[in-house]
Tab-separated table of C-alpha atoms and ligand atoms in Angstrom:
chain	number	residue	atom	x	y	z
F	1	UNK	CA	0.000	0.000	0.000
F	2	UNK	CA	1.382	3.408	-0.738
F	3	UNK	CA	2.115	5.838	1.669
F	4	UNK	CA	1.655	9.838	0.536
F	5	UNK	CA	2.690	12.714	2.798
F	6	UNK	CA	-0.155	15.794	2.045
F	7	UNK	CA	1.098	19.624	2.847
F	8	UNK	CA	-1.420	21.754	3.501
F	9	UNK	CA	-0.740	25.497	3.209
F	10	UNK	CA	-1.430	27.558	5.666
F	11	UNK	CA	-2.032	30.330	3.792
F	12	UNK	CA	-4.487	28.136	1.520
F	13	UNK	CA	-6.622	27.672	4.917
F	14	UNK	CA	-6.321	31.580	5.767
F	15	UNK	CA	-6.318	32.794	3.047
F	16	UNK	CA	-5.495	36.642	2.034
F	17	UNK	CA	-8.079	38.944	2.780
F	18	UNK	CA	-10.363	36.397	4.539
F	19	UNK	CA	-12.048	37.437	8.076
F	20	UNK	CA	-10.421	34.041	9.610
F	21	UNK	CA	-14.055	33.694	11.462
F	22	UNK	CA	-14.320	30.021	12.685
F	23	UNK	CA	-17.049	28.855	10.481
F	24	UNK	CA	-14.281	30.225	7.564
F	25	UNK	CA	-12.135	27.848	8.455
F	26	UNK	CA	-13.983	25.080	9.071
F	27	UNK	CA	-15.517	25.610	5.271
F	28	UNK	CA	-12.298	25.483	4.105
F	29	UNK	CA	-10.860	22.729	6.024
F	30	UNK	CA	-13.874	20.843	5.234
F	31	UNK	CA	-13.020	21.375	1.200
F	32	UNK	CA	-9.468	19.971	1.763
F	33	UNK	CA	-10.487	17.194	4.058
F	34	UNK	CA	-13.385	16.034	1.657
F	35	UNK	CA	-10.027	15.622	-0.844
F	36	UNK	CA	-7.987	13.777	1.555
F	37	UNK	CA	-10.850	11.556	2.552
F	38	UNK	CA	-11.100	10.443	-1.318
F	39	UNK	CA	-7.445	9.783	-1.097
F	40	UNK	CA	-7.249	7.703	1.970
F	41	UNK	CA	-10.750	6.206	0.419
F	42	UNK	CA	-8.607	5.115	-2.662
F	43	UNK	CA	-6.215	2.247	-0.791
F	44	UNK	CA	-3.609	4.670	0.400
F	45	UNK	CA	-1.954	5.204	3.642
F	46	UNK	CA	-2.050	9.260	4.671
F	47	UNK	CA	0.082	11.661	6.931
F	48	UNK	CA	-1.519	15.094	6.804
F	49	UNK	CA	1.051	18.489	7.513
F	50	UNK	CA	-0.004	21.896	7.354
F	51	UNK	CA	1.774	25.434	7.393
F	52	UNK	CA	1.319	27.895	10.422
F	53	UNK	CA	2.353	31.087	8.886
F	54	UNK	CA	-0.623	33.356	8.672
F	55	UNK	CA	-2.022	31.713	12.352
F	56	UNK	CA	1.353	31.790	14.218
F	57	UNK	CA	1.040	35.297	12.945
F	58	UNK	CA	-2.541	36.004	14.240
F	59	UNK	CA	-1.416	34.807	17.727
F	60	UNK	CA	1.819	36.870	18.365
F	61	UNK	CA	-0.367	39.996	16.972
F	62	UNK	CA	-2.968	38.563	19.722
F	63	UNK	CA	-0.400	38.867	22.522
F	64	UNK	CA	0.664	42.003	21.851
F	65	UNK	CA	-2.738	43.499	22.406
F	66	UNK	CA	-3.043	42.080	25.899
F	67	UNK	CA	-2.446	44.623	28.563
F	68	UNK	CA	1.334	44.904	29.022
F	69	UNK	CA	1.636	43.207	32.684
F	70	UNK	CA	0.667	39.917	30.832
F	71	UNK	CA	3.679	38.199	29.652
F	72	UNK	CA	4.120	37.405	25.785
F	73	UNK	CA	4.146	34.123	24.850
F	74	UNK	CA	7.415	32.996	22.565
F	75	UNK	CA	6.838	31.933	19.179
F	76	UNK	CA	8.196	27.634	19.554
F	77	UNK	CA	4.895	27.762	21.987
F	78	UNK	CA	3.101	29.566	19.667
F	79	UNK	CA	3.933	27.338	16.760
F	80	UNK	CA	2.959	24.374	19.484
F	81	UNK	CA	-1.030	26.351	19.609
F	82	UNK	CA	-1.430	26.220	16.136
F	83	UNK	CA	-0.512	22.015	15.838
F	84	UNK	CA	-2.909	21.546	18.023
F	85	UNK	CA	-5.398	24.632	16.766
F	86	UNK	CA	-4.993	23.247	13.041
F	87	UNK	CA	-4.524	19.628	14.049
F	88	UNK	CA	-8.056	19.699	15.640
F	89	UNK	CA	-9.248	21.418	12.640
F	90	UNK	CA	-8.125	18.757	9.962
F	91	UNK	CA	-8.504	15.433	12.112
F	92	UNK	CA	-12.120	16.254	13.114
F	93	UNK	CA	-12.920	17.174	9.498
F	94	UNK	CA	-11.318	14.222	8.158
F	95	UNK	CA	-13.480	12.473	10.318
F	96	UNK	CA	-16.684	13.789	9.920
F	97	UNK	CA	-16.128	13.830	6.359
F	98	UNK	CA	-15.429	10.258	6.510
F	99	UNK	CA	-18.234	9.072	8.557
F	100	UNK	CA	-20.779	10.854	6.070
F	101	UNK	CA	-19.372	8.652	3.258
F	102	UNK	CA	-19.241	5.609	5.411
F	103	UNK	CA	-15.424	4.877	5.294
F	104	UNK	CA	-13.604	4.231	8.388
F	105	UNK	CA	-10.961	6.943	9.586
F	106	UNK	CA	-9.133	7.064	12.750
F	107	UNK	CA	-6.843	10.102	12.686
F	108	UNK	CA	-3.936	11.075	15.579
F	109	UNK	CA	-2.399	14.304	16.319
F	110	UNK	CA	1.024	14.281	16.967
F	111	UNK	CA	2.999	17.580	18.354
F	112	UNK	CA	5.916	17.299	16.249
F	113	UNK	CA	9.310	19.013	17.445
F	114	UNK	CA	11.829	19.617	15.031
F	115	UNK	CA	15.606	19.724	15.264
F	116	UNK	CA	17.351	22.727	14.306
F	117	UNK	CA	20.885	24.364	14.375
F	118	UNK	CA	21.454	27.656	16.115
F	119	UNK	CA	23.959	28.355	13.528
F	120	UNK	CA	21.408	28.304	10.553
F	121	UNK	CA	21.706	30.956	8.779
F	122	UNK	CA	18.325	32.055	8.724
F	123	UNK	CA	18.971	33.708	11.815
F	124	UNK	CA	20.935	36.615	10.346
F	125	UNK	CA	18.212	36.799	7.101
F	126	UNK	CA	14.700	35.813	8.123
F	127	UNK	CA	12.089	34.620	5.257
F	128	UNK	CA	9.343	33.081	6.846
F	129	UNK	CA	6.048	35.259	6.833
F	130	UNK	CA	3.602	35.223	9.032
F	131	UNK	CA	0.133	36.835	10.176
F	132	UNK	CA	-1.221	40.222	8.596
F	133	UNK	CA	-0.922	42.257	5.283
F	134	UNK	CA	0.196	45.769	6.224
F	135	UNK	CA	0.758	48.622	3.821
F	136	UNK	CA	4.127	50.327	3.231
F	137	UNK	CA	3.946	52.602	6.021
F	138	UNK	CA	2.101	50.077	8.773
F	139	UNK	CA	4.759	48.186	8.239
F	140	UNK	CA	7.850	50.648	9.098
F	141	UNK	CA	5.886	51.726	11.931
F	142	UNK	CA	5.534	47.990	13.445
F	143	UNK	CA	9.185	47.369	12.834
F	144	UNK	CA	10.117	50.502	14.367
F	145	UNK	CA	7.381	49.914	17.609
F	146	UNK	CA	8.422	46.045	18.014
F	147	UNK	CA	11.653	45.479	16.026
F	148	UNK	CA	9.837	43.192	13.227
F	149	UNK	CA	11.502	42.215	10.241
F	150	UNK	CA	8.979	43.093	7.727
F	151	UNK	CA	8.961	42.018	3.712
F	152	UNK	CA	6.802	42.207	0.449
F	153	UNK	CA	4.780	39.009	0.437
F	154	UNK	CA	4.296	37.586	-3.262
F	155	UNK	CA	0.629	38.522	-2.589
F	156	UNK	CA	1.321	42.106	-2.702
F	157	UNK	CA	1.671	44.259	0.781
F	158	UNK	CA	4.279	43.523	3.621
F	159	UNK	CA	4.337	40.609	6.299
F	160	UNK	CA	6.751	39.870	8.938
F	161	UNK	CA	9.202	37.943	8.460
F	162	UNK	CA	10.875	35.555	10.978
F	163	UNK	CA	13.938	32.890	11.082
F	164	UNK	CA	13.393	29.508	9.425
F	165	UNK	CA	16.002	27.219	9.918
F	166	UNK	CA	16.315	24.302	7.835
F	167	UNK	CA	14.910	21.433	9.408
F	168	UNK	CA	17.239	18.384	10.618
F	169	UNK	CA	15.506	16.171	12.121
F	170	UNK	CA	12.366	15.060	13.264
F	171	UNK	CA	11.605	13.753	16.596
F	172	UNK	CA	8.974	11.881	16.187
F	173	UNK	CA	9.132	10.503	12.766
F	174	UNK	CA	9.000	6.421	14.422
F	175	UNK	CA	5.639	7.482	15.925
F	176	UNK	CA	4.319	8.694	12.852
F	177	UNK	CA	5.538	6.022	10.696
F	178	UNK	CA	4.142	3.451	13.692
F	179	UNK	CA	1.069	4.973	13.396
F	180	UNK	CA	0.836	5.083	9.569
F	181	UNK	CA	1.626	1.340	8.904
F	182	UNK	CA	-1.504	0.645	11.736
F	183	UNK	CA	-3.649	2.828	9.391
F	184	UNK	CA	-4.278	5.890	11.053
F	185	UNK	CA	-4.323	8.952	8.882
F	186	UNK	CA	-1.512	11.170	11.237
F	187	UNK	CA	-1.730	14.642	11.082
F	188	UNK	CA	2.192	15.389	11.957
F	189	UNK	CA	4.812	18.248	11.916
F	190	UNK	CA	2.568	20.925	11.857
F	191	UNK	CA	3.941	24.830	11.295
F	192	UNK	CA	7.211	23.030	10.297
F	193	UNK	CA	7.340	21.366	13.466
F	194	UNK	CA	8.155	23.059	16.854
F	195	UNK	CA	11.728	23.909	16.506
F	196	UNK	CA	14.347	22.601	19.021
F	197	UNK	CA	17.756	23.007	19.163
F	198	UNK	CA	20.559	19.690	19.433
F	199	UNK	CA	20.572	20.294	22.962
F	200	UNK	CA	16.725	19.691	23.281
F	201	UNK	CA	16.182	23.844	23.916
F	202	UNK	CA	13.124	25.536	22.936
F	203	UNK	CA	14.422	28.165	19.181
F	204	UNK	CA	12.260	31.104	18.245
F	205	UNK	CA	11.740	30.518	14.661
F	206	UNK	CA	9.270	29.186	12.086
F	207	UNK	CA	10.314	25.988	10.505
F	208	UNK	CA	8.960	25.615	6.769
F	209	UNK	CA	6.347	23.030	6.621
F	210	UNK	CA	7.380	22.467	3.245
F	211	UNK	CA	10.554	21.921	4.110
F	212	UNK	CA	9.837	19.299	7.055
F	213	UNK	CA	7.244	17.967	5.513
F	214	UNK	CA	9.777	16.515	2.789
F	215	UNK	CA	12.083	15.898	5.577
F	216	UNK	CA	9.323	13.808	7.248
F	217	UNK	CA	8.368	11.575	3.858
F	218	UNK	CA	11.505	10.834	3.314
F	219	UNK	CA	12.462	9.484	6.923
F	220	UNK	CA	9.135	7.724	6.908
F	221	UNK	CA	9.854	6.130	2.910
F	222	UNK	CA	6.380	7.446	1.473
F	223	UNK	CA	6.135	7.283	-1.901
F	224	UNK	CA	4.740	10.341	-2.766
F	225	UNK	CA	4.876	14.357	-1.745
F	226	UNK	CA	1.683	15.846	-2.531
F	227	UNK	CA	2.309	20.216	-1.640
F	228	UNK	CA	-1.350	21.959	-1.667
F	229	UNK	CA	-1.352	25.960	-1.532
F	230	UNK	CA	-3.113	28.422	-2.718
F	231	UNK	CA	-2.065	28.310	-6.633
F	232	UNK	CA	-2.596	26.101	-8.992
F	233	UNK	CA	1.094	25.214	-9.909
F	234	UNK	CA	4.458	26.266	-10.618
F	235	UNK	CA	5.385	29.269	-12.474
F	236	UNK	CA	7.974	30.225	-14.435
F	237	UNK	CA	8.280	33.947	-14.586
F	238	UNK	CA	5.272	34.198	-11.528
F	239	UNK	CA	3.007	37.299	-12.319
F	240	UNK	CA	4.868	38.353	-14.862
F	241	UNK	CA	3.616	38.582	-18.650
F	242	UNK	CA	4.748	35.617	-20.234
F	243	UNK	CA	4.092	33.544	-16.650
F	244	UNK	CA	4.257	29.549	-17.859
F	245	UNK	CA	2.618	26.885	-15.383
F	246	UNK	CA	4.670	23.782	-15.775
F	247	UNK	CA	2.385	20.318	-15.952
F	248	UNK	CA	5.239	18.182	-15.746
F	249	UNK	CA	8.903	18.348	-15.179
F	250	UNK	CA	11.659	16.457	-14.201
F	251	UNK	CA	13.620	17.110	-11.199
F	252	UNK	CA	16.889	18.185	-13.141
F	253	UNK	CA	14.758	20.555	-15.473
F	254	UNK	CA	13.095	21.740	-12.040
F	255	UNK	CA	16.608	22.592	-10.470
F	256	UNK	CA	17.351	24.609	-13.339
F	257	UNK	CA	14.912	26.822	-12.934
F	258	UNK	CA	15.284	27.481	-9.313
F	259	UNK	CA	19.004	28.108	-10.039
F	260	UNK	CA	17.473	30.602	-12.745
F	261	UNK	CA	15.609	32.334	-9.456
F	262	UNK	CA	11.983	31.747	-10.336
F	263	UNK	CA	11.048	30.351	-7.098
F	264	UNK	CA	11.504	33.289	-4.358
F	265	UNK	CA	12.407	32.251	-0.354
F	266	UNK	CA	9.736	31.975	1.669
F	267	UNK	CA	7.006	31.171	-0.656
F	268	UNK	CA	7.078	29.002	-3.864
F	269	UNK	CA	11.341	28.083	-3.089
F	270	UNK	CA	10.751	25.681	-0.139
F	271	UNK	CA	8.308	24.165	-2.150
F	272	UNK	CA	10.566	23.248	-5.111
F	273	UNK	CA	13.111	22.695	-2.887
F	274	UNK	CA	11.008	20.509	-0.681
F	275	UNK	CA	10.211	18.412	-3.731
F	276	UNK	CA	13.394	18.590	-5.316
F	277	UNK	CA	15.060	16.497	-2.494
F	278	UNK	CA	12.476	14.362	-2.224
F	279	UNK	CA	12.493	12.995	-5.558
F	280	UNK	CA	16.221	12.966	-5.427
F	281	UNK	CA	16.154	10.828	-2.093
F	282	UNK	CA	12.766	8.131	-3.321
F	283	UNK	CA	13.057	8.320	-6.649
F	284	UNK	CA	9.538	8.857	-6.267
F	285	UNK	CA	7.199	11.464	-7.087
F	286	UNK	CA	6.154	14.796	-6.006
F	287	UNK	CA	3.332	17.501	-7.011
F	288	UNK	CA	2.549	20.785	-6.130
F	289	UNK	CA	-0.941	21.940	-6.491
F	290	UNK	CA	-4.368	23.964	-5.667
F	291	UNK	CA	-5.613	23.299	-2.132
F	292	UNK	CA	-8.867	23.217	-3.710
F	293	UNK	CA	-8.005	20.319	-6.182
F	294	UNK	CA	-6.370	18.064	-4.037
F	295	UNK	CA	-7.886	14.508	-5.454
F	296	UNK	CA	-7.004	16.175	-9.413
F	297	UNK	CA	-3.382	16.848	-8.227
F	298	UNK	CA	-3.164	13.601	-6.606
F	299	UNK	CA	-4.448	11.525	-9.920
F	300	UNK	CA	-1.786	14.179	-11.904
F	301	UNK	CA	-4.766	15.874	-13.664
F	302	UNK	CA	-3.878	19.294	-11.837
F	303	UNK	CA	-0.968	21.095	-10.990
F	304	UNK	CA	2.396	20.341	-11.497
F	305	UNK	CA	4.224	16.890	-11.031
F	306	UNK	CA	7.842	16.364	-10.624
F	307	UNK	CA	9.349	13.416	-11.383
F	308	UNK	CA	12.922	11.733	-11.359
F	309	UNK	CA	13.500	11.119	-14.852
F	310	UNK	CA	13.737	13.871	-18.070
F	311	UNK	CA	10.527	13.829	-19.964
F	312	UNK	CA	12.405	14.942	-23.058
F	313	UNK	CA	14.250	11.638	-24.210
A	401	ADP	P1	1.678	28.171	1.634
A	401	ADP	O1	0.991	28.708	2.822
A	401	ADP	O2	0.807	27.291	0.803
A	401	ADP	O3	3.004	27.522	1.970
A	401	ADP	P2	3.293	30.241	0.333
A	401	ADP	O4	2.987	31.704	0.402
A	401	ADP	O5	4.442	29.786	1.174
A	401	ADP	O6	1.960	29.456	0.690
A	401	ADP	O7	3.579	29.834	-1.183
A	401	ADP	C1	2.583	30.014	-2.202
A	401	ADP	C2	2.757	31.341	-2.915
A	401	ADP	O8	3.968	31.347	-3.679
A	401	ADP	C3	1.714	31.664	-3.959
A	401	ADP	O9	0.557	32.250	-3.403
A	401	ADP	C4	2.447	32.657	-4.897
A	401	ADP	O10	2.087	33.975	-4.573
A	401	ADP	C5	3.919	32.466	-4.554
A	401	ADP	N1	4.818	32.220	-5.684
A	401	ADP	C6	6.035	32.799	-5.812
A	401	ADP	N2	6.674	32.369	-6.896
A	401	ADP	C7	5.866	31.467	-7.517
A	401	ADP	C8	5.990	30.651	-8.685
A	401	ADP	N3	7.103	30.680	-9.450
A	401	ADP	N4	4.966	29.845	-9.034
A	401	ADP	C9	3.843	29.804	-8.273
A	401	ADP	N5	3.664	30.546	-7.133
A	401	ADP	C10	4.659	31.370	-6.738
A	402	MG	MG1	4.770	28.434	2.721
């Protein structure tokens, strides 16, 4: 039986200019899950991960509108609140989505923590963005008021931007991969995973869930990387006039264009990345895809599949 590892973006389940209301979220959760439910429902064996970015965001904005005598939370717990905020969200879905189409689905939760090196170099240049959209001038007044790092999101407008160190490990990959093989669908390494450093201490960073979510198939062997966000592919020249989706495309064509710089940090590079190692590592394959199309990219009928071998000869 095959085993696929599913990404869910985070900014796919928040997405840009949405309220973020519960019932929102549990609309659009409910799409995704629907998806994952076919999936599972077609013979295969299912870990679910999901991005943080545009939560994690939402809570550290929340703390800093308590009254000041209230301590501020750090951002490892706060990427902790959103595995088990989102992890709630996708395991009860998958649930109920599977119990109205009569197929049996037992999912578990695992808070994932992530290995990391203090030395990463993300530290000195951080790419991850998280919570709100904030014009120009909102945003050099936050950075001057809390010392955020704030950049242009692909969207359009500015985010803040925080570390991401490269993820190195995975604690509890032999619990996922336990549970996996006994058939639960595992919803795992959510955010990235919360990061810890070699010496088991708590990092203040954002891990890319892209990133450990390739990390995690490949330590698990699945045979397949399926990346959902909030596009329907990837672009060569993104947003520009002659933009090209690619369909198919071999993971040496695929490095070749990220060399060329088409796939920014932050945003659309882990994702490449993320798939370009784990097609490297399996030989299997990976696709990255619309949120909303999850069973199309899965059969290869959406979005854009990598695979190990050139297409051309
Ligand atoms: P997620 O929450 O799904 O991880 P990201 O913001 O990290 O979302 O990545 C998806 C975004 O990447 C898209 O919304 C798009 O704006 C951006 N992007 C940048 N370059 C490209 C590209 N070459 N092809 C497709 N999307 C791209
Ligand atoms: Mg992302």
């Amino acid at each position: 039986m095959e085993t696929i590892v599913i990404a869910l973006g985070g900014n796919a389940i928040l997405r840009k200019g949405a309220k973020g209301t519960p019932e929102e979220q549990w609309e659009t959760v409910r799409q995704a899950t629907r998806e994952i439910v076919r999936i599972a429902g077609n013979g295969a064996r299912v870990v679910v991960t999901h991005g943080n970015g545009p939560q994690v965001g939402y809570l550290i904005e929340a703390f800093e509108s308590l009254p000041p005598e209230k301590p501020r939370q750090s951002l490892d717990l706060a990427v902790a609140m959103t595995q088990g905020w989102l992890g709630y969200l996708i395991a009860h879905s998958i649930e109920r989505e599977a119990r109205s189409l009569k197929i049996e689905a037992k999912t578990a939760v695992i808070a994932t923590r992530v290995m990391v090196s203090r030395r990463d170099p993300s530290f000195q240049n951080p790419s991850k963005y998280i919570g709100s959209y904030y014009t120009k001038e909102e945003a050099k007044r936050l950075a001057e008021k809390y010392g955020w790092v704030m950049k242009r999101d692909p969207r359009g407008m500015y985010r803040r931007v925080v570390p991401s160190p490269k993820p190195l490990m995975i604690h509890e990959a032999d619990r996922v991969k336990k549970l996996v093989d006994e058939g639960y669908i595992v919803i795992a390494v959510g955010g990235g995973g919360i990061p810890v450093d070699e010496d088991m201490n708590p990092v203040e960073a954002v891990i890319d869930k892209d990133l450990a979510s390739s990390l995690l198939a490949r330590t698990i062997g699945a045979d397949k990387l399926i990346i959902l966000t909030d596009v329907k592919g990837v672009a060569l020249n993104y947003g520009e006039p002659n933009m090209k989706w690619l369909s198919k495309v071999s993971v040496d064509e695929l490095e070749e264009y990220y060399r060329e710089g088409h796939f920014p940090p932050g945003s659309m590079g882990p994702k490449v990345l993320a798939a370009i190692e784990f097609v490297r590592a399996t030989r299997g394959t990976a696709s990255i895809g619309s949120l909303s199309e999850a069973y199309k990219v899965y059969k290869g009928e959406s979005g854009t599949l990598i695979v190990p071998q050139s297409i051309k000869n």
